């Protein structure tokens, strides 16, 4: 029986023609992203994008965030890649401005030290392990509470109303006008907690009351209004967002005349919000009330509200 040589063995046979090694197969990371939000252009650096709240990133990039270049231009030239995003540009501007201002206040800018420089010593003076820097990022990072609301509303006219739909379900002009006016009525209700408090009073839901109390102890006020609120185009939907700095219990005195003070009881309350860091929590409920708008009375207005609560650290 013939003996197989090493060169003919399918296991040990080695190709004489070496395959060339390709370097730099990793896609080039983008340093800046060019976004088109409903016709308005933004140029945002990668670090700014990565610092945005998870819930906002999900709205901007529902199919996932791509931070690498997808293709090269002819002859290897770089081409500007513009990502079309279905998101309100004014809302995006509000979020960017708030995060930029919070970052500059905390870390300083232009050689001017921020709040962090005055509280660095707190890293070495924690009264107990749970307040140590490795367990408590609130000393070294600026924390921002992010609260969003997606509100879908449904307007039901009285039987005597001229607002109606045809057999195909197409709304007539009185129905369209009624929906528009109901949207304007809801837009004017800018207080953050009114609807949830109304639901608490109706259902006696103590968990919802605790949520309101926790948020108001951590930076919100019971009379606060949404920082941004707008009707979505061609939809019976209102998007709202509110951003506040987390109240950590760290007090900075004017002009730095006195050393930084810490209320560790408030710090412990603030640490509870770390549960929502990179883990947005959602709450959904229905809210039904009777309203009156110009030209229509006794409208039953149902609103489906979805809240998203998140903590961002920058």
PDB file of N, CA and C in Angstrom, residues 3-14:
ATOM      1  N   UNK A   3       2.335   4.802   0.655  1.00  0.00           N
ATOM      2  CA  UNK A   3       2.346   5.658   1.827  1.00  0.00           C
ATOM      3  C   UNK A   3       2.176   7.100   1.403  1.00  0.00           C
ATOM      4  N   UNK A   4       1.238   7.818   2.021  1.00  0.00           N
ATOM      5  CA  UNK A   4       0.991   9.221   1.661  1.00  0.00           C
ATOM      6  C   UNK A   4       2.146  10.074   2.152  1.00  0.00           C
ATOM      7  N   UNK A   5       2.653  10.904   1.268  1.00  0.00           N
ATOM      8  CA  UNK A   5       3.720  11.821   1.654  1.00  0.00           C
ATOM      9  C   UNK A   5       3.131  13.009   2.384  1.00  0.00           C
ATOM     10  N   UNK A   6       4.019  13.715   3.113  1.00  0.00           N
ATOM     11  CA  UNK A   6       3.551  14.860   3.902  1.00  0.00           C
ATOM     12  C   UNK A   6       2.987  15.938   3.006  1.00  0.00           C
ATOM     13  N   UNK A   7       3.574  16.120   1.814  1.00  0.00           N
ATOM     14  CA  UNK A   7       3.132  17.202   0.942  1.00  0.00           C
ATOM     15  C   UNK A   7       1.760  16.957   0.371  1.00  0.00           C
ATOM     16  N   UNK A   8       1.346  15.640   0.271  1.00  0.00           N
ATOM     17  CA  UNK A   8       0.025  15.344  -0.297  1.00  0.00           C
ATOM     18  C   UNK A   8      -1.047  15.196   0.758  1.00  0.00           C
ATOM     19  N   UNK A   9      -0.698  15.240   2.021  1.00  0.00           N
ATOM     20  CA  UNK A   9      -1.691  15.092   3.080  1.00  0.00           C
ATOM     21  C   UNK A   9      -2.587  16.314   3.133  1.00  0.00           C
ATOM     22  N   UNK A  10      -3.918  16.131   3.177  1.00  0.00           N
ATOM     23  CA  UNK A  10      -4.825  17.290   3.250  1.00  0.00           C
ATOM     24  C   UNK A  10      -4.691  18.052   4.557  1.00  0.00           C
ATOM     25  N   UNK A  11      -4.083  17.432   5.569  1.00  0.00           N
ATOM     26  CA  UNK A  11      -3.943  18.092   6.850  1.00  0.00           C
ATOM     27  C   UNK A  11      -2.666  18.905   6.915  1.00  0.00           C
ATOM     28  N   UNK A  12      -1.585  18.337   6.375  1.00  0.00           N
ATOM     29  CA  UNK A  12      -0.283  18.989   6.511  1.00  0.00           C
ATOM     30  C   UNK A  12       0.144  19.762   5.277  1.00  0.00           C
ATOM     31  N   UNK A  13      -0.638  19.655   4.200  1.00  0.00           N
ATOM     32  CA  UNK A  13      -0.248  20.334   2.970  1.00  0.00           C
ATOM     33  C   UNK A  13      -0.300  21.846   3.153  1.00  0.00           C
ATOM     34  N   UNK A  14       0.729  22.542   2.724  1.00  0.00           N
ATOM     35  CA  UNK A  14       0.835  23.984   2.847  1.00  0.00           C
ATOM     36  C   UNK A  14       0.923  24.592   1.470  1.00  0.00           C
TER      37      UNK A  14
END
